[in-house]
Amino acid sequence: TFVKSTASSCVTRQQSAPENKSVSAATINSFCACYGNALADVTTMEELTYMVEHHGPSPSMAAKINATYQKCVEAANKS
């Protein structure tokens, strides 16, 4: 599913990021679960089609990705 694949790739990216070396697995998992779910809630079928056709997000999707990222960073830092 979209949520599982987004969260899974998120965990892989976050764990390999040098700036996250001191971040716990639980915090990364919490962030990525938030990210996958929140992005699924706001992504349209047109945005998914655009990503496939253009190998990257549309401007509207990029804005949603940034907003979701910020929201989930804040949520993960509170947990």
PDB file of C-alpha atoms in Angstrom, residues 2 6 35 39 43-59 61-62 65:
ATOM      1  CA  PHE A   2       0.968   3.640  -0.364  1.00  0.00           C
ATOM      2  CA  THR A   6       6.141   5.410   1.882  1.00  0.00           C
ATOM      3  CA  TYR A  35       4.740  10.815   7.269  1.00  0.00           C
ATOM      4  CA  LEU A  39       0.906  12.033   2.978  1.00  0.00           C
ATOM      5  CA  THR A  43      -2.162  13.017  -2.010  1.00  0.00           C
ATOM      6  CA  THR A  44      -4.411  12.982  -5.064  1.00  0.00           C
ATOM      7  CA  MET A  45      -4.453  10.441  -7.875  1.00  0.00           C
ATOM      8  CA  GLU A  46      -3.362  13.205 -10.267  1.00  0.00           C
ATOM      9  CA  GLU A  47      -0.274  13.841  -8.119  1.00  0.00           C
ATOM     10  CA  LEU A  48       0.620  10.135  -8.133  1.00  0.00           C
ATOM     11  CA  THR A  49       0.217  10.007 -11.915  1.00  0.00           C
ATOM     12  CA  TYR A  50       2.420  13.103 -12.264  1.00  0.00           C
ATOM     13  CA  MET A  51       5.136  11.473 -10.112  1.00  0.00           C
ATOM     14  CA  VAL A  52       5.174   8.364 -12.302  1.00  0.00           C
ATOM     15  CA  GLU A  53       5.217  10.323 -15.553  1.00  0.00           C
ATOM     16  CA  HIS A  54       7.770  12.941 -14.478  1.00  0.00           C
ATOM     17  CA  HIS A  55       9.851  10.892 -12.006  1.00  0.00           C
ATOM     18  CA  GLY A  56       9.294  13.481  -9.315  1.00  0.00           C
ATOM     19  CA  PRO A  57       6.621  15.382  -7.451  1.00  0.00           C
ATOM     20  CA  SER A  58       4.417  18.090  -8.898  1.00  0.00           C
ATOM     21  CA  PRO A  59       4.681  21.557  -7.335  1.00  0.00           C
ATOM     22  CA  MET A  61       2.873  17.549  -4.123  1.00  0.00           C
ATOM     23  CA  ALA A  62       6.230  19.100  -3.204  1.00  0.00           C
ATOM     24  CA  ILE A  65       5.653  16.801   1.214  1.00  0.00           C
TER      25      ILE A  65
END
